[in-house]
mmCIF file of C-alpha atoms in Angstrom:
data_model
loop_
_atom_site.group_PDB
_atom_site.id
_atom_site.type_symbol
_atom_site.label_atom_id
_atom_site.label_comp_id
_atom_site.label_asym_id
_atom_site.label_seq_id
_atom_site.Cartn_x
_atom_site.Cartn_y
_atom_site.Cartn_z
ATOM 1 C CA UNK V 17 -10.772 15.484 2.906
ATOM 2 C CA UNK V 18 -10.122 12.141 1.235
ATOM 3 C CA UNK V 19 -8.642 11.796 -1.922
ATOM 4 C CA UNK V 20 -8.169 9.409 -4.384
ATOM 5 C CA UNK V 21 -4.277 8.356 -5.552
ATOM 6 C CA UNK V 22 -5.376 9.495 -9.174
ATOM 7 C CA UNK V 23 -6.279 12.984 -7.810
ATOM 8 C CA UNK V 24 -3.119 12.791 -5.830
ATOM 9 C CA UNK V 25 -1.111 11.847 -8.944
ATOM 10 C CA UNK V 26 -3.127 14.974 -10.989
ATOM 11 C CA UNK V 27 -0.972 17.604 -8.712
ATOM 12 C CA UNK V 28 1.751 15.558 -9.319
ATOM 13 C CA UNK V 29 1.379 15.959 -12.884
ATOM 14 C CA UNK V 30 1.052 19.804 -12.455
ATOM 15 C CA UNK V 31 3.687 20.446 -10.014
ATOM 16 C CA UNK V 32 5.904 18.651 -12.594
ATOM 17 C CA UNK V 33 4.886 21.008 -15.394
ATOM 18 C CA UNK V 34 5.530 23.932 -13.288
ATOM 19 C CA UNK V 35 8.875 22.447 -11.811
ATOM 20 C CA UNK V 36 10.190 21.474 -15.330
ATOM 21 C CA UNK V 37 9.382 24.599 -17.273
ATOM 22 C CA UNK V 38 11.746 26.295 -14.189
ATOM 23 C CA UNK V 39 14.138 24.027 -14.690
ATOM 24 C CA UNK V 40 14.259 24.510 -18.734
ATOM 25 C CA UNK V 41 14.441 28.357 -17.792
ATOM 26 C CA UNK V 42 17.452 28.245 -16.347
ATOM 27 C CA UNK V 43 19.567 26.768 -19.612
ATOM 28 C CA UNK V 44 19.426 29.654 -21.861
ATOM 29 C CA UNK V 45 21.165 31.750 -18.903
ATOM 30 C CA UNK V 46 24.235 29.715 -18.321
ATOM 31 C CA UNK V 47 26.328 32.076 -20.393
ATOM 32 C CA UNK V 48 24.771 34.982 -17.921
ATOM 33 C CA UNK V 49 26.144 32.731 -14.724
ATOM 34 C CA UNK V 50 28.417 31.214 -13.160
ATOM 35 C CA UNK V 51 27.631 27.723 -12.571
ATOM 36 C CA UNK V 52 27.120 28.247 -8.698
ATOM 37 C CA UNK V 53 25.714 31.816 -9.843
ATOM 38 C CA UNK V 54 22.864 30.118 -11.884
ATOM 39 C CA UNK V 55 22.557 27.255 -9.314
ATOM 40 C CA UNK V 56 21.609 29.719 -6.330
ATOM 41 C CA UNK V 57 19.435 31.761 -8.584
ATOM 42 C CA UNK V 58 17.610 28.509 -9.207
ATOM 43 C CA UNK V 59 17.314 27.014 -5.950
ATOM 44 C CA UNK V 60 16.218 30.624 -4.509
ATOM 45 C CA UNK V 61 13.545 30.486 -6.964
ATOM 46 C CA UNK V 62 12.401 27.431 -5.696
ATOM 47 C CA UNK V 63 12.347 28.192 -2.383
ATOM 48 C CA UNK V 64 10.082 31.033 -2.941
ATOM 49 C CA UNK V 65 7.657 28.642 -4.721
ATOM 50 C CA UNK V 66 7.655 25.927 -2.080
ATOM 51 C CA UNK V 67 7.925 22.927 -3.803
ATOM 52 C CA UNK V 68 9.979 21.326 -1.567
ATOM 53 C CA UNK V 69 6.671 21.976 1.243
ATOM 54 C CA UNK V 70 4.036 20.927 -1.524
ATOM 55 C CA UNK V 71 6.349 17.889 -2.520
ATOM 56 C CA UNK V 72 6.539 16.881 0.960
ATOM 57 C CA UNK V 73 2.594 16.846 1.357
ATOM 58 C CA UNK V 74 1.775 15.229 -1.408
ATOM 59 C CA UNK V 75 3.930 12.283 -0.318
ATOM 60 C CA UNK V 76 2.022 12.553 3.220
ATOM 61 C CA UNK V 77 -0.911 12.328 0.829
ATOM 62 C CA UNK V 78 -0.118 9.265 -0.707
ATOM 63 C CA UNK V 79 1.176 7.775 2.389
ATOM 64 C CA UNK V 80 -2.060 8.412 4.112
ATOM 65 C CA UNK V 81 -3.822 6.817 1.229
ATOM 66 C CA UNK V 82 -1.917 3.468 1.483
ATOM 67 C CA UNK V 83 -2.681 3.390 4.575
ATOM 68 C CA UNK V 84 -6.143 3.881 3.567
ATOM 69 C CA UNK V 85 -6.200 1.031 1.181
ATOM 70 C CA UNK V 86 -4.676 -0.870 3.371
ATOM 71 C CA UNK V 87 -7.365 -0.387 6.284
ATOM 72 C CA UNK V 88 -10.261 -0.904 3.724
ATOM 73 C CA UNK V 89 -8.537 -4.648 3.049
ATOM 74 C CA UNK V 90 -7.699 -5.516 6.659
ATOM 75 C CA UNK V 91 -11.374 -4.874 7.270
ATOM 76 C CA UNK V 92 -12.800 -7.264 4.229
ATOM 77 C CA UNK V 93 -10.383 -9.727 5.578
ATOM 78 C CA UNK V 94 -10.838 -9.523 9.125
ATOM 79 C CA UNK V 95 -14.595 -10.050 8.068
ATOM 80 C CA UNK V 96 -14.030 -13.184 6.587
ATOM 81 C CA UNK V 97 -11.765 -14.041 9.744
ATOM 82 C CA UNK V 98 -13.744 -13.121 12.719
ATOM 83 C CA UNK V 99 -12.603 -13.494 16.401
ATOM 84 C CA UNK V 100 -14.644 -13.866 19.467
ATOM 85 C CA UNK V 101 -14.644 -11.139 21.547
ATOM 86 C CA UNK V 102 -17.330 -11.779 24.238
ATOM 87 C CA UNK V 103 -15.512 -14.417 26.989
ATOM 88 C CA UNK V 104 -18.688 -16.839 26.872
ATOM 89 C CA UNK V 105 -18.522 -16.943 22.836
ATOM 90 C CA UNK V 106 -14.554 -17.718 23.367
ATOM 91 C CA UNK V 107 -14.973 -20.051 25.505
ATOM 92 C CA UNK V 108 -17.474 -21.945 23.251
ATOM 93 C CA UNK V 109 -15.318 -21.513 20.693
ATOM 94 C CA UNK V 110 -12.546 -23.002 22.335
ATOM 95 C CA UNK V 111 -14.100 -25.833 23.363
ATOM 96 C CA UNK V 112 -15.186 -26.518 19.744
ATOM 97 C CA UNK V 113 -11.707 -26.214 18.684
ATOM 98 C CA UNK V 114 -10.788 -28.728 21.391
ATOM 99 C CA UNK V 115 -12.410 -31.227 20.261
ATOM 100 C CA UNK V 116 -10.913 -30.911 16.869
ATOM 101 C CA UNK V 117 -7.601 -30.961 18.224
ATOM 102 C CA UNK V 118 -8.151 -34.042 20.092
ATOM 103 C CA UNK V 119 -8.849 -36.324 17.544
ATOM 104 C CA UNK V 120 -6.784 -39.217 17.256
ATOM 105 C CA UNK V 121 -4.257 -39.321 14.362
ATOM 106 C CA UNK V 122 -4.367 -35.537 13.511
ATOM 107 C CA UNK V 123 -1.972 -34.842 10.844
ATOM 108 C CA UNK V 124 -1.508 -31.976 8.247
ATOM 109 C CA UNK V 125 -3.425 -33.355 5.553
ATOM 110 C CA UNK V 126 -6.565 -33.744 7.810
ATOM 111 C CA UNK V 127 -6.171 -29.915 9.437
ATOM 112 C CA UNK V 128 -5.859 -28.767 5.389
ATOM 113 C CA UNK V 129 -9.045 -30.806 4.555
ATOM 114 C CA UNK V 130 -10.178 -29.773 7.963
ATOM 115 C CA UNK V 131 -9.640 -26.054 7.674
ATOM 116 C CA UNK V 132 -10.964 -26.235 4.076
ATOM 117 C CA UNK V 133 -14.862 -27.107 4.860
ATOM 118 C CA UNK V 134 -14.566 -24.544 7.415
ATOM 119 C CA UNK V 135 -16.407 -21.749 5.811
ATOM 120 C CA UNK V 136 -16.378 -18.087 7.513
ATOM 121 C CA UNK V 137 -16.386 -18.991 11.849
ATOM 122 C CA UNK V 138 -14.525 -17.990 14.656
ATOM 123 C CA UNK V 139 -13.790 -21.408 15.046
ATOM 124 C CA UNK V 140 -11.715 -20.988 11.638
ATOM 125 C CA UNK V 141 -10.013 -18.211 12.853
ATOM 126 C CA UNK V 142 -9.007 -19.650 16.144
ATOM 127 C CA UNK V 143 -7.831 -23.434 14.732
ATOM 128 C CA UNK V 144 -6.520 -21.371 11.999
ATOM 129 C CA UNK V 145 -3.472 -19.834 14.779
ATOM 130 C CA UNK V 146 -3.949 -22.873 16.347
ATOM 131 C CA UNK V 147 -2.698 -25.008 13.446
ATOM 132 C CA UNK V 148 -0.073 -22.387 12.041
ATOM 133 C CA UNK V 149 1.461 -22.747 15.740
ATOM 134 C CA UNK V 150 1.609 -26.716 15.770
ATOM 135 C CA UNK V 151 3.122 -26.841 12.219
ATOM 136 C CA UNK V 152 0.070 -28.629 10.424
ATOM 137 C CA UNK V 153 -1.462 -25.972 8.267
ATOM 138 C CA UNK V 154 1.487 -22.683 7.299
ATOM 139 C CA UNK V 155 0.079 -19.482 7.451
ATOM 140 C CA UNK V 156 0.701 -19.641 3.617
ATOM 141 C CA UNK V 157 -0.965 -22.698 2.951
ATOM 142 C CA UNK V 158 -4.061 -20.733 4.962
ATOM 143 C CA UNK V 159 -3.593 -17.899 2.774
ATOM 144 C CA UNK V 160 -3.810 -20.235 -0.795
ATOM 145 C CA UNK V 161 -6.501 -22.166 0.677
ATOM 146 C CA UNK V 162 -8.566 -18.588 1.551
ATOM 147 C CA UNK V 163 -7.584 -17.399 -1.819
ATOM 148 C CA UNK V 164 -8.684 -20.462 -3.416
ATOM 149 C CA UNK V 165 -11.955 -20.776 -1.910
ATOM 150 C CA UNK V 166 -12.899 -16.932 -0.735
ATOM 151 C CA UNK V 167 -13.854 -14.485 -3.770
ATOM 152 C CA UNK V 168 -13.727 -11.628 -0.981
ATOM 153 C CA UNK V 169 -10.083 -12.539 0.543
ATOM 154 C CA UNK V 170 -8.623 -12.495 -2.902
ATOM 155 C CA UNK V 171 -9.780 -9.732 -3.762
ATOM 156 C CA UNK V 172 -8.872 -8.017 -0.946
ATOM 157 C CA UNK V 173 -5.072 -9.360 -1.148
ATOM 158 C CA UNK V 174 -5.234 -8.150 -4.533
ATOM 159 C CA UNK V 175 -6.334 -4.709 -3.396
ATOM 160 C CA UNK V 176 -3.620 -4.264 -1.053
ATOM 161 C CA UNK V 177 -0.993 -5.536 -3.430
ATOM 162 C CA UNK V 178 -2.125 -3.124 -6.114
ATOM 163 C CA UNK V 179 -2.413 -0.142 -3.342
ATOM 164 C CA UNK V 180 1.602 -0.894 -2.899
ATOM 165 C CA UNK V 181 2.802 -0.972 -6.266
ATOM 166 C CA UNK V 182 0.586 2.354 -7.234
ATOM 167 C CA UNK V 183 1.956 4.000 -4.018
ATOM 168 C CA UNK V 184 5.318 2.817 -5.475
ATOM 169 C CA UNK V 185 5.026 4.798 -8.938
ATOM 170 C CA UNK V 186 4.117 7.858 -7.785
ATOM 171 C CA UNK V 187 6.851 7.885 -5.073
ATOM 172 C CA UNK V 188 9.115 7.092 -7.909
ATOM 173 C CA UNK V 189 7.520 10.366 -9.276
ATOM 174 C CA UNK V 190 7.910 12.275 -5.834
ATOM 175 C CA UNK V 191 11.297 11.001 -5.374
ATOM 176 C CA UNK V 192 12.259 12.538 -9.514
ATOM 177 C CA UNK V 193 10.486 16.051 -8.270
ATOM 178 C CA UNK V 194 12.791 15.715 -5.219
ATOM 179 C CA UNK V 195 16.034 15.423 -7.417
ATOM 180 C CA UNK V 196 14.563 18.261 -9.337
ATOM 181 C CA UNK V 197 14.458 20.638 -6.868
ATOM 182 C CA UNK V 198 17.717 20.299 -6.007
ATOM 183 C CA UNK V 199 19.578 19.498 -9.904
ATOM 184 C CA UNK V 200 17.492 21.339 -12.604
ATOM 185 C CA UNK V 201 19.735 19.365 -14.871
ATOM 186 C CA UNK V 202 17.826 15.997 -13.046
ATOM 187 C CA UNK V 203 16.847 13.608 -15.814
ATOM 188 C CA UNK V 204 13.432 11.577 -15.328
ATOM 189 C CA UNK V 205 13.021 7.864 -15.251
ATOM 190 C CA UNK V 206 10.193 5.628 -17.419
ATOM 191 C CA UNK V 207 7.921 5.885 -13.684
ATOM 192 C CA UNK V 208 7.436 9.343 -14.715
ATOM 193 C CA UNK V 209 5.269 8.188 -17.618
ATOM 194 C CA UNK V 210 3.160 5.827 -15.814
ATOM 195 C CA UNK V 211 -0.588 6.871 -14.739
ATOM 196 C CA UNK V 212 -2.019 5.047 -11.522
ATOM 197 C CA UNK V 213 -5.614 5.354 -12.652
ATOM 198 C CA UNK V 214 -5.219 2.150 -14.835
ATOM 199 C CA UNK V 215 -4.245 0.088 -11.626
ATOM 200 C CA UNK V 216 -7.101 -1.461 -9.794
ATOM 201 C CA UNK V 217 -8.514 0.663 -7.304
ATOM 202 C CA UNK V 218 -6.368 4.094 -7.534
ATOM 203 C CA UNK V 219 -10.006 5.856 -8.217
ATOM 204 C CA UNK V 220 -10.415 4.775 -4.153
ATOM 205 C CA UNK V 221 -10.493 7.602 -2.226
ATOM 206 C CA UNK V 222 -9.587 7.017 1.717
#
């Protein structure tokens, strides 16, 4: 079932809880242990409550999401950057971008101004490689120029970008849970404190 990175982050939070208040056991019985005594007690007790299995699916979980998020902004992009797929509509297309090509005196500043009244076309698309691969318009200066002028490819840039950094906290947080299981004297780091549902699009669910 799909699920957003918030709800992801919610068992997070709660396998946390339950994690820490195991680890804060533990202190008031290191007068009752030895230290390797009290550190096989605790990792046995972890064991039996599987975190390390639920820690490891809920960073499958939020890998699966990225990769979610990610799809969902290929898709608006690719929309916005169609390519011909029937051989007649190629060729058509090809020839159109021919003709562009051939003109005499084609430098960069003409394929920017070019490639910037080109709204949404395969023929976009096509003299879009086509002028990356003859050093006229950069791949990057595409990108700006999309950005610039496309509401939809910006937003779906930003979409992506945000999907990385919130996957990014809340591995942070996986990675602390991690260190937990293994150290109940782990300390936490400031990620611990920081909830995804204020970054664009965590609410998503993919």
């Amino acid at each position: 079932m799909a699920k957003s990175l918030s709800a992801i982050q919610a068992e997070i939070i709660k396998l946390n809880v339950e994690m820490n208040e195991l680890a804060k056991s533990m202190q008031p019985l290191k007068s009752d242990y030895t230290p390797d005594g009290l550190q096989k007690r605790y990792a046995d007790t972890v064991k039996r409550a599987q975190f390390g299995e639920r820690i490891a699916k809920l960073r499958e979980q939020a890998a699966a999401w990225n990769g979610g998020a990610h799809k969902s902004a290929d898709d608006a992009v690719n929309k916005l950057l169609p390519y011909p797929t029937e051989p007649n509509a190629r060729v058509a297309t090809e020839l159109a971008m021919q003709r562009v090509l051939s003109r005499p005196n084609l430098d960069a500043d003409t394929a920017v101004q070019i490639f910037e009244k080109l709204g949404t076309s395969w023929e976009r698309t096509m003299l879009g490689h086509e002028f990356a691969a003859r050093g006229l318009v950069s791949s990057e200066m595409q990108d700006g120029i999309l950005k610039a002028n496309e509401p939809e490819y910006a937003a779906a840039q930003d979409s992506r970008n945000y999907a990385d950094t919130a996957t990014h906290v809340v591995g942070s947080q996986l990675e602390f849970l991690e260190r937990l299981a293994g150290d109940f004297n782990a300390s936490s780091d400031a990620t611990e404190q920081i909830n995804v549902s204020s970054l664009p699009g965590a609410d998503a669910a993919y």
